[in-house]
Tab-separated table of C-alpha atoms in Angstrom:
chain	number	residue	atom	x	y	z
A	78	UNK	CA	117.585	175.701	-15.676
A	79	UNK	CA	120.990	175.742	-14.001
A	80	UNK	CA	119.919	177.647	-10.886
A	81	UNK	CA	117.206	175.211	-10.165
A	82	UNK	CA	119.573	172.178	-10.563
A	83	UNK	CA	122.121	173.727	-8.202
A	84	UNK	CA	119.374	174.570	-5.695
A	85	UNK	CA	118.230	170.882	-5.867
A	86	UNK	CA	121.764	169.727	-5.166
A	87	UNK	CA	122.120	172.218	-2.365
A	88	UNK	CA	118.927	170.983	-0.715
A	89	UNK	CA	119.931	167.338	-1.032
A	90	UNK	CA	123.399	167.955	0.360
A	91	UNK	CA	121.824	169.940	3.183
A	92	UNK	CA	119.474	167.089	3.956
A	93	UNK	CA	122.369	164.596	4.306
A	94	UNK	CA	124.226	166.915	6.779
A	95	UNK	CA	120.976	167.627	8.663
A	96	UNK	CA	120.419	163.834	9.187
A	97	UNK	CA	124.034	163.541	10.604
A	98	UNK	CA	123.380	166.473	12.930
A	99	UNK	CA	120.244	164.822	14.107
A	100	UNK	CA	122.057	161.567	14.802
A	101	UNK	CA	124.774	163.329	16.738
A	102	UNK	CA	122.247	165.245	18.831
A	103	UNK	CA	120.317	162.034	19.612
A	104	UNK	CA	123.455	160.239	20.652
A	105	UNK	CA	123.810	162.891	23.248
A	106	UNK	CA	120.134	162.916	24.220
A	107	UNK	CA	119.760	166.588	23.124
A	108	UNK	CA	116.427	167.984	21.961
A	109	UNK	CA	117.061	170.598	19.150
A	110	UNK	CA	114.440	173.233	18.374
A	111	UNK	CA	114.672	175.434	15.264
A	112	UNK	CA	113.097	178.848	16.037
A	113	UNK	CA	112.099	180.784	12.954
A	114	UNK	CA	110.215	184.164	12.380
A	115	UNK	CA	110.311	187.386	10.537
A	116	UNK	CA	112.729	190.022	11.731
A	117	UNK	CA	111.841	191.388	15.152
A	118	UNK	CA	109.039	188.877	15.981
A	119	UNK	CA	110.715	188.085	19.316
A	120	UNK	CA	112.988	185.119	18.758
A	121	UNK	CA	115.795	186.406	21.114
A	122	UNK	CA	113.287	187.584	23.739
A	123	UNK	CA	111.650	184.176	23.739
A	124	UNK	CA	115.053	182.490	24.164
A	125	UNK	CA	116.009	184.777	27.018
A	126	UNK	CA	112.713	183.999	28.869
A	127	UNK	CA	113.117	180.252	28.201
A	128	UNK	CA	116.614	180.336	29.617
A	129	UNK	CA	115.400	182.113	32.772
A	130	UNK	CA	112.380	179.823	33.297
A	131	UNK	CA	113.991	176.482	32.497
A	132	UNK	CA	117.512	176.877	33.845
A	133	UNK	CA	116.751	174.754	36.878
A	134	UNK	CA	115.293	171.902	34.737
A	135	UNK	CA	117.408	171.781	31.635
A	136	UNK	CA	120.982	172.512	30.481
A	137	UNK	CA	120.451	174.740	27.524
A	138	UNK	CA	122.801	175.741	24.719
A	139	UNK	CA	121.869	178.389	22.044
A	140	UNK	CA	123.017	178.810	18.378
A	141	UNK	CA	122.361	182.392	17.292
A	142	UNK	CA	122.063	182.970	13.582
A	143	UNK	CA	122.264	186.493	12.211
A	144	UNK	CA	123.251	187.976	8.885
A	145	UNK	CA	125.639	190.352	10.783
A	146	UNK	CA	126.439	191.381	14.404
A	147	UNK	CA	126.833	189.463	17.661
A	148	UNK	CA	124.106	191.417	19.424
A	149	UNK	CA	121.920	188.349	20.166
A	150	UNK	CA	124.780	186.148	21.349
A	151	UNK	CA	125.868	188.860	23.721
A	152	UNK	CA	122.416	189.074	25.197
A	153	UNK	CA	122.213	185.308	25.661
A	154	UNK	CA	125.858	184.472	26.672
A	155	UNK	CA	125.556	184.778	30.522
A	156	UNK	CA	122.212	182.848	30.667
A	157	UNK	CA	122.955	179.829	28.553
A	158	UNK	CA	125.297	176.977	29.219
A	159	UNK	CA	126.969	177.681	25.932
A	160	UNK	CA	126.377	179.974	22.896
A	161	UNK	CA	127.647	179.981	19.310
A	162	UNK	CA	127.002	182.920	16.977
A	163	UNK	CA	126.814	182.237	13.295
A	164	UNK	CA	126.972	185.238	10.912
A	165	UNK	CA	125.878	184.400	7.427
A	166	UNK	CA	126.940	187.653	5.774
A	167	UNK	CA	129.625	186.234	3.497
A	168	UNK	CA	128.235	182.744	3.110
A	169	UNK	CA	126.691	181.405	-0.111
A	170	UNK	CA	123.342	181.325	1.574
A	171	UNK	CA	123.005	184.391	3.859
A	172	UNK	CA	119.225	184.252	4.201
A	173	UNK	CA	118.968	181.084	6.278
A	174	UNK	CA	120.886	178.885	8.583
A	175	UNK	CA	121.923	175.617	6.842
A	176	UNK	CA	122.839	172.189	8.244
A	177	UNK	CA	126.583	172.639	7.476
A	178	UNK	CA	126.707	175.783	9.630
A	179	UNK	CA	125.007	173.833	12.498
A	180	UNK	CA	127.473	170.956	12.071
A	181	UNK	CA	130.362	173.358	12.637
A	182	UNK	CA	128.612	174.993	15.566
A	183	UNK	CA	127.986	171.554	17.181
A	184	UNK	CA	131.755	171.002	17.284
A	185	UNK	CA	132.052	174.035	19.507
A	186	UNK	CA	129.349	173.063	21.947
A	187	UNK	CA	129.785	170.856	25.093
A	188	UNK	CA	127.344	168.186	23.862
A	189	UNK	CA	127.904	165.894	26.860
A	190	UNK	CA	126.590	168.487	29.201
A	191	UNK	CA	123.515	169.915	27.559
A	192	UNK	CA	120.031	168.466	26.893
A	193	UNK	CA	118.309	171.297	25.037
A	194	UNK	CA	119.592	173.134	21.987
A	195	UNK	CA	117.703	176.309	20.850
A	196	UNK	CA	118.600	177.428	17.381
A	197	UNK	CA	117.620	181.061	16.545
A	198	UNK	CA	117.449	181.157	12.702
A	199	UNK	CA	117.861	184.239	10.485
A	200	UNK	CA	114.874	186.563	10.711
A	201	UNK	CA	113.067	185.495	7.467
A	202	UNK	CA	109.772	183.735	6.592
A	203	UNK	CA	111.016	182.410	3.253
A	204	UNK	CA	114.460	180.735	3.128
A	205	UNK	CA	114.623	179.004	6.525
A	206	UNK	CA	111.499	176.990	5.537
A	207	UNK	CA	113.525	175.177	2.925
A	208	UNK	CA	116.536	174.005	4.996
A	209	UNK	CA	116.309	171.347	7.635
A	210	UNK	CA	119.100	171.687	10.170
A	211	UNK	CA	118.821	168.368	12.021
A	212	UNK	CA	116.288	169.726	14.543
A	213	UNK	CA	113.616	167.696	16.195
A	214	UNK	CA	110.972	170.422	16.245
A	215	UNK	CA	110.350	173.473	14.109
A	216	UNK	CA	108.748	176.519	15.735
A	217	UNK	CA	107.550	179.650	13.938
A	218	UNK	CA	106.789	182.861	15.758
A	219	UNK	CA	104.297	185.306	14.368
A	220	UNK	CA	103.856	188.609	16.160
A	221	UNK	CA	100.635	190.627	16.172
A	222	UNK	CA	101.934	193.750	14.437
A	223	UNK	CA	102.836	191.683	11.366
A	224	UNK	CA	99.178	191.091	10.644
A	225	UNK	CA	97.090	187.896	10.585
A	226	UNK	CA	97.692	187.183	6.844
A	227	UNK	CA	101.222	185.796	7.128
A	228	UNK	CA	100.313	182.057	6.870
A	229	UNK	CA	98.580	182.770	3.536
A	230	UNK	CA	101.513	184.776	2.214
A	231	UNK	CA	104.405	182.612	3.510
A	232	UNK	CA	102.735	179.156	3.471
A	233	UNK	CA	105.729	176.801	3.485
A	234	UNK	CA	107.196	177.868	6.823
A	235	UNK	CA	103.812	177.438	8.525
A	236	UNK	CA	103.103	174.117	6.730
A	237	UNK	CA	106.335	172.646	8.058
A	238	UNK	CA	106.027	173.941	11.695
A	239	UNK	CA	105.385	171.703	14.647
A	240	UNK	CA	104.363	174.743	16.808
A	241	UNK	CA	103.257	178.257	15.911
A	242	UNK	CA	103.699	180.884	18.643
A	243	UNK	CA	101.581	184.100	18.405
A	244	UNK	CA	103.751	186.682	20.169
A	245	UNK	CA	103.204	190.257	21.340
A	246	UNK	CA	99.622	189.543	22.504
A	247	UNK	CA	99.961	192.630	24.731
A	248	UNK	CA	99.654	194.728	21.543
A	249	UNK	CA	96.194	193.288	20.696
A	250	UNK	CA	94.315	196.496	21.662
A	251	UNK	CA	96.515	198.640	19.361
A	252	UNK	CA	96.768	196.617	16.165
A	253	UNK	CA	94.391	194.964	13.678
A	254	UNK	CA	94.893	191.187	14.147
A	255	UNK	CA	92.122	188.573	14.047
A	256	UNK	CA	93.468	185.775	16.220
A	257	UNK	CA	90.717	183.334	15.134
A	258	UNK	CA	91.329	183.967	11.393
A	259	UNK	CA	95.134	183.537	11.920
A	260	UNK	CA	94.619	180.186	13.573
A	261	UNK	CA	92.198	179.028	10.848
A	262	UNK	CA	94.870	179.866	8.215
A	263	UNK	CA	97.508	177.942	10.129
A	264	UNK	CA	95.200	174.894	10.603
A	265	UNK	CA	94.189	174.937	6.876
A	266	UNK	CA	97.889	174.602	5.947
A	267	UNK	CA	98.936	172.305	8.659
A	268	UNK	CA	96.235	170.598	10.800
A	269	UNK	CA	98.838	168.954	13.140
A	270	UNK	CA	100.461	172.339	14.143
A	271	UNK	CA	99.938	173.294	17.724
A	272	UNK	CA	99.355	177.021	18.390
A	273	UNK	CA	100.257	178.953	21.645
A	274	UNK	CA	99.652	182.596	22.155
A	275	UNK	CA	101.899	184.544	24.535
A	276	UNK	CA	103.609	187.831	25.282
A	277	UNK	CA	107.298	187.975	25.956
A	278	UNK	CA	106.648	191.477	27.414
A	279	UNK	CA	104.064	190.571	30.059
A	280	UNK	CA	105.096	186.973	30.410
A	281	UNK	CA	101.548	185.732	29.825
A	282	UNK	CA	101.475	182.343	28.050
A	283	UNK	CA	105.172	181.650	28.539
A	284	UNK	CA	104.343	178.804	30.969
A	285	UNK	CA	102.554	177.043	28.121
A	286	UNK	CA	105.600	177.391	25.896
A	287	UNK	CA	107.867	175.985	28.620
A	288	UNK	CA	105.420	173.127	29.264
A	289	UNK	CA	105.490	172.322	25.528
A	290	UNK	CA	109.299	172.193	25.605
A	291	UNK	CA	109.394	169.888	28.612
A	292	UNK	CA	106.856	167.541	26.997
A	293	UNK	CA	109.091	167.369	23.870
A	294	UNK	CA	112.244	166.560	25.924
A	295	UNK	CA	110.397	163.696	27.427
A	296	UNK	CA	109.352	162.468	23.992
A	297	UNK	CA	112.875	162.613	22.582
A	298	UNK	CA	114.294	160.826	25.655
A	299	UNK	CA	111.656	158.176	25.420
A	300	UNK	CA	112.664	157.424	21.794
A	301	UNK	CA	116.257	156.472	22.867
B	296	UNK	CA	132.517	176.647	-4.786
B	297	UNK	CA	129.774	175.924	-7.352
B	298	UNK	CA	126.904	177.690	-5.489
B	299	UNK	CA	128.891	180.992	-5.236
B	300	UNK	CA	129.797	180.919	-8.926
B	301	UNK	CA	126.155	180.368	-9.903
B	302	UNK	CA	125.066	183.080	-7.599
B	303	UNK	CA	127.587	185.414	-9.152
B	304	UNK	CA	126.232	184.592	-12.605
B	305	UNK	CA	122.660	185.073	-11.422
B	306	UNK	CA	123.529	188.548	-10.016
B	307	UNK	CA	125.257	189.560	-13.190
B	308	UNK	CA	122.444	188.321	-15.419
B	309	UNK	CA	120.015	190.176	-13.100
B	310	UNK	CA	122.045	193.386	-13.423
B	311	UNK	CA	121.748	193.274	-17.242
B	312	UNK	CA	118.009	192.912	-17.204
B	313	UNK	CA	117.640	195.519	-14.483
B	314	UNK	CA	119.435	198.026	-16.720
B	315	UNK	CA	117.122	197.233	-19.576
B	316	UNK	CA	114.088	197.634	-17.278
B	317	UNK	CA	115.404	201.059	-16.219
B	318	UNK	CA	115.914	202.151	-19.824
B	319	UNK	CA	112.394	201.079	-20.719
B	320	UNK	CA	110.980	202.969	-17.695
B	321	UNK	CA	112.982	206.071	-18.559
B	322	UNK	CA	111.835	206.038	-22.198
B	323	UNK	CA	108.306	206.299	-20.790
B	324	UNK	CA	109.251	208.890	-18.147
B	325	UNK	CA	108.243	206.573	-15.334
B	326	UNK	CA	109.676	206.819	-11.890
B	327	UNK	CA	110.107	203.325	-10.330
B	328	UNK	CA	110.352	202.802	-6.581
B	329	UNK	CA	111.298	199.466	-5.041
B	330	UNK	CA	109.671	199.146	-1.598
B	331	UNK	CA	111.289	196.603	0.693
B	332	UNK	CA	110.697	195.590	4.304
B	333	UNK	CA	110.337	192.643	6.685
B	334	UNK	CA	106.942	190.829	6.547
B	335	UNK	CA	104.126	192.976	7.950
B	336	UNK	CA	106.081	196.296	8.262
B	337	UNK	CA	103.392	198.074	6.260
B	338	UNK	CA	104.262	197.959	2.525
B	339	UNK	CA	100.772	197.467	1.311
B	340	UNK	CA	99.276	199.975	3.688
B	341	UNK	CA	101.808	202.558	2.541
B	342	UNK	CA	100.925	201.841	-1.124
B	343	UNK	CA	97.244	202.228	-0.438
B	344	UNK	CA	97.757	205.532	1.316
B	345	UNK	CA	100.076	206.739	-1.489
B	346	UNK	CA	97.448	205.804	-4.113
B	347	UNK	CA	94.710	207.751	-2.193
B	348	UNK	CA	96.887	210.835	-1.624
B	349	UNK	CA	98.548	211.119	-5.041
B	350	UNK	CA	95.835	209.919	-7.448
B	351	UNK	CA	95.114	213.472	-8.600
B	352	UNK	CA	98.846	214.252	-9.220
B	353	UNK	CA	100.247	210.996	-10.656
B	354	UNK	CA	99.122	207.931	-12.621
B	355	UNK	CA	100.339	205.097	-10.558
B	356	UNK	CA	100.837	201.381	-11.324
B	357	UNK	CA	101.720	198.764	-8.787
B	358	UNK	CA	103.674	195.465	-9.016
B	359	UNK	CA	102.862	193.312	-6.001
B	360	UNK	CA	105.450	190.683	-5.095
B	361	UNK	CA	104.445	187.807	-2.754
B	362	UNK	CA	105.577	184.251	-2.271
B	363	UNK	CA	101.933	183.178	-2.495
B	364	UNK	CA	98.434	184.666	-2.652
B	365	UNK	CA	96.898	187.616	-4.403
B	366	UNK	CA	95.710	189.381	-1.249
B	367	UNK	CA	97.772	192.498	-1.781
B	368	UNK	CA	96.849	192.905	-5.507
B	369	UNK	CA	93.183	192.581	-4.555
B	370	UNK	CA	93.488	195.359	-2.006
B	371	UNK	CA	95.198	197.591	-4.541
B	372	UNK	CA	93.369	196.857	-7.808
B	373	UNK	CA	90.614	199.387	-7.588
B	374	UNK	CA	92.883	202.203	-6.508
B	375	UNK	CA	95.778	201.934	-8.971
B	376	UNK	CA	95.855	202.673	-12.704
B	377	UNK	CA	97.136	199.049	-13.170
B	378	UNK	CA	98.320	196.226	-10.932
B	379	UNK	CA	100.356	193.045	-11.664
B	380	UNK	CA	100.773	190.348	-8.933
B	381	UNK	CA	103.956	188.277	-9.018
B	382	UNK	CA	103.968	185.075	-6.999
B	383	UNK	CA	107.440	183.676	-6.512
B	384	UNK	CA	106.424	180.389	-4.898
B	385	UNK	CA	107.668	178.141	-7.722
B	386	UNK	CA	110.435	180.355	-9.049
B	387	UNK	CA	114.119	179.561	-8.682
B	388	UNK	CA	114.471	182.541	-6.275
B	389	UNK	CA	111.286	182.765	-4.142
B	390	UNK	CA	112.756	185.126	-1.501
B	391	UNK	CA	113.007	188.250	-3.620
B	392	UNK	CA	111.686	189.817	-6.724
B	393	UNK	CA	114.244	189.747	-9.546
B	394	UNK	CA	114.751	191.929	-12.654
B	395	UNK	CA	113.444	189.183	-15.026
B	396	UNK	CA	110.067	189.077	-13.111
B	397	UNK	CA	109.763	192.861	-13.437
B	398	UNK	CA	110.514	192.739	-17.104
B	399	UNK	CA	107.647	190.351	-17.699
B	400	UNK	CA	105.391	192.480	-15.458
B	401	UNK	CA	106.304	195.619	-17.423
B	402	UNK	CA	104.953	193.906	-20.602
B	403	UNK	CA	101.563	193.820	-18.964
B	404	UNK	CA	101.461	197.397	-17.755
B	405	UNK	CA	100.154	200.400	-19.855
B	406	UNK	CA	103.559	202.165	-19.733
B	407	UNK	CA	102.311	205.052	-21.963
B	408	UNK	CA	99.771	206.129	-19.377
B	409	UNK	CA	101.558	205.868	-16.057
B	410	UNK	CA	104.351	208.028	-14.479
B	411	UNK	CA	104.902	206.296	-11.155
B	412	UNK	CA	105.555	202.575	-10.622
B	413	UNK	CA	105.453	201.310	-7.029
B	414	UNK	CA	107.011	197.847	-6.654
B	415	UNK	CA	106.190	196.015	-3.444
B	416	UNK	CA	109.047	193.455	-2.948
B	417	UNK	CA	108.752	190.194	-0.992
B	418	UNK	CA	108.692	190.679	2.803
B	419	UNK	CA	112.357	189.986	3.544
B	420	UNK	CA	115.315	192.041	4.763
B	421	UNK	CA	117.931	189.777	3.302
B	422	UNK	CA	117.531	188.684	-0.374
B	423	UNK	CA	115.862	191.840	-1.893
B	424	UNK	CA	118.944	193.748	-0.967
B	425	UNK	CA	120.915	191.821	-3.478
B	426	UNK	CA	118.742	192.156	-6.584
B	427	UNK	CA	118.405	195.470	-8.431
B	428	UNK	CA	115.134	195.533	-10.404
B	429	UNK	CA	115.709	198.618	-12.600
B	430	UNK	CA	114.191	200.937	-10.065
B	431	UNK	CA	115.330	204.570	-9.627
B	432	UNK	CA	114.877	204.632	-5.814
B	433	UNK	CA	115.066	202.013	-3.099
B	434	UNK	CA	112.937	202.486	0.006
B	435	UNK	CA	113.170	200.324	3.118
B	436	UNK	CA	110.372	200.413	5.722
B	437	UNK	CA	111.209	199.488	9.341
B	438	UNK	CA	108.379	199.308	11.811
B	439	UNK	CA	108.636	199.974	15.484
B	440	UNK	CA	107.617	196.595	16.811
B	441	UNK	CA	110.594	195.027	14.950
B	442	UNK	CA	113.073	196.791	17.202
B	443	UNK	CA	115.712	199.476	16.623
B	444	UNK	CA	118.555	196.929	15.965
B	445	UNK	CA	117.513	195.963	12.455
B	446	UNK	CA	120.068	198.115	10.620
B	447	UNK	CA	122.872	196.443	12.546
B	448	UNK	CA	121.486	192.998	11.923
B	449	UNK	CA	120.528	193.411	8.199
B	450	UNK	CA	123.099	195.983	7.011
B	451	UNK	CA	123.024	195.543	3.215
B	452	UNK	CA	119.448	196.536	2.653
B	453	UNK	CA	119.886	199.782	4.736
B	454	UNK	CA	123.217	200.507	3.114
B	455	UNK	CA	121.726	200.447	-0.389
B	456	UNK	CA	118.442	202.421	0.529
B	457	UNK	CA	117.804	205.896	-0.754
B	458	UNK	CA	115.084	206.404	1.887
B	459	UNK	CA	114.282	204.675	5.166
B	460	UNK	CA	110.681	204.933	6.508
B	461	UNK	CA	110.043	204.365	10.195
B	462	UNK	CA	106.464	203.076	10.259
B	463	UNK	CA	103.921	202.370	13.110
B	464	UNK	CA	104.967	205.449	14.983
B	465	UNK	CA	101.602	205.234	16.720
B	466	UNK	CA	102.942	202.218	18.639
B	467	UNK	CA	105.837	204.215	20.263
B	468	UNK	CA	104.209	204.261	23.757
B	469	UNK	CA	103.799	200.450	23.701
B	470	UNK	CA	107.090	199.042	22.390
B	471	UNK	CA	110.761	199.507	23.144
B	472	UNK	CA	112.272	201.424	20.196
B	473	UNK	CA	114.916	204.164	20.413
B	474	UNK	CA	114.280	206.335	17.373
B	475	UNK	CA	117.580	208.301	17.729
B	476	UNK	CA	119.646	205.041	18.049
B	477	UNK	CA	117.912	203.625	14.945
B	478	UNK	CA	118.599	206.731	12.926
B	479	UNK	CA	122.317	206.695	14.074
B	480	UNK	CA	122.664	203.096	12.874
B	481	UNK	CA	121.141	203.938	9.520
B	482	UNK	CA	123.405	207.004	9.110
B	483	UNK	CA	126.458	204.967	10.167
B	484	UNK	CA	125.839	202.503	7.298
B	485	UNK	CA	124.584	204.980	4.772
B	486	UNK	CA	125.173	208.722	5.394
B	487	UNK	CA	123.167	209.689	2.325
B	488	UNK	CA	119.936	207.814	3.240
B	489	UNK	CA	117.011	210.095	4.057
B	490	UNK	CA	114.801	209.008	6.973
B	491	UNK	CA	111.052	209.798	7.508
B	492	UNK	CA	109.001	208.630	10.396
B	493	UNK	CA	105.292	208.085	9.855
B	494	UNK	CA	102.219	205.992	10.812
B	495	UNK	CA	100.070	204.453	8.172
B	496	UNK	CA	97.417	204.047	10.918
B	497	UNK	CA	97.066	207.661	11.941
B	498	UNK	CA	98.333	209.179	8.705
B	499	UNK	CA	100.960	211.336	10.534
B	500	UNK	CA	104.033	211.868	8.427
B	501	UNK	CA	102.485	210.585	5.158
B	502	UNK	CA	102.593	214.063	3.718
B	503	UNK	CA	106.381	214.000	4.008
B	504	UNK	CA	106.556	210.603	2.135
B	505	UNK	CA	104.270	212.025	-0.604
B	506	UNK	CA	106.309	215.172	-0.889
B	507	UNK	CA	109.456	212.987	-1.165
B	508	UNK	CA	107.894	211.008	-4.084
B	509	UNK	CA	106.832	214.203	-5.858
B	510	UNK	CA	110.424	215.567	-5.546
B	511	UNK	CA	111.726	212.280	-7.094
B	512	UNK	CA	109.359	212.430	-9.963
B	513	UNK	CA	110.643	215.965	-10.742
B	514	UNK	CA	114.254	214.802	-10.636
B	515	UNK	CA	113.613	211.840	-12.969
B	516	UNK	CA	111.749	214.047	-15.431
B	517	UNK	CA	114.496	216.692	-15.268
B	518	UNK	CA	117.057	214.033	-16.323
B	519	UNK	CA	115.295	213.276	-19.555
């Protein structure tokens, strides 16, 4: 079937560009983290908190992916070392960032002066799972109001994640969410995935996320 | 670019099948509603409440779309007249239901004995906007914890909706969501869209949603 063949070609071409992105990032000793989630799970809030908490330790750039609007880039622009907004609205694949979009964004970033790149993907639990961008680590945020069945319903994105963040823990008294059942579902799909629960609203747990990032930057530096 | 051409062909082929689905549904005097939202906004909960409240008035069938799992079909199966689960995991387009999938599902439904078809699309605010299924009405659910900026960030799905439901109103005291700003964004994109706020948890507002459905079934019948 023609559509499947084209999709296969697109995935392979994406893989080649992703590898080049990764090589470029490693030449500049930059750790790149691909942050994925459903719409409104808290990607931008997490990035804003990360910038505030790690600005003394790391030089951070952000790539903001959105179908439309520059709302997120505007929120981030005064806090990050550099920001590039990607709008996918009129691109062949609007439902996910792809490696080619990241390659272009990297041309606009001051690679010599940053050591952490946070990539906010399109809010979507399906398409971003399929496209590697050249990142070193893949993070999926699930938020409590979405329900604890998301790993079972969207398995690929959880199966390919290095870290799963459970956000909006402050809403636990008001929604039905079985944290233990959620963690079991993640571990069934992906025994190596780490899991951190936090709340971008209260700040609780953000120190664990920041420690995780710092540990990754050390790992990437050690490889070079 | 090859990908764009193929996508154009896929959309046109989808449109042809969607029209056939619609004709088949109208021959059987069935109103079809395509229910779309981000993951975890409350599509399945809404369908369960609708089945409970309208079972005396309408004969309702449900098509459940999920990337993986039969969780939703299992929840619905004892309440609906008939249920078909579609899993898109290994299909060329896994991020949305498409008209061809609906055509196959319609073959499995007792069309002569139903008058309302609720179609639960894949949890995704991007891809489902592009694919007509043969439905008469398109409904988008936005839930409060997702934030009030979703229409600006995912415009196509809101621009093509007949009705926008604001769900999880019970969480208003605990999250930042400006209902008036959200409604303004929807109306800017789509002045004809109706908006109903409700809570599947408390039941508040569900009577307005059910009245809306009943009004649509009368309109569809009147056309025939």
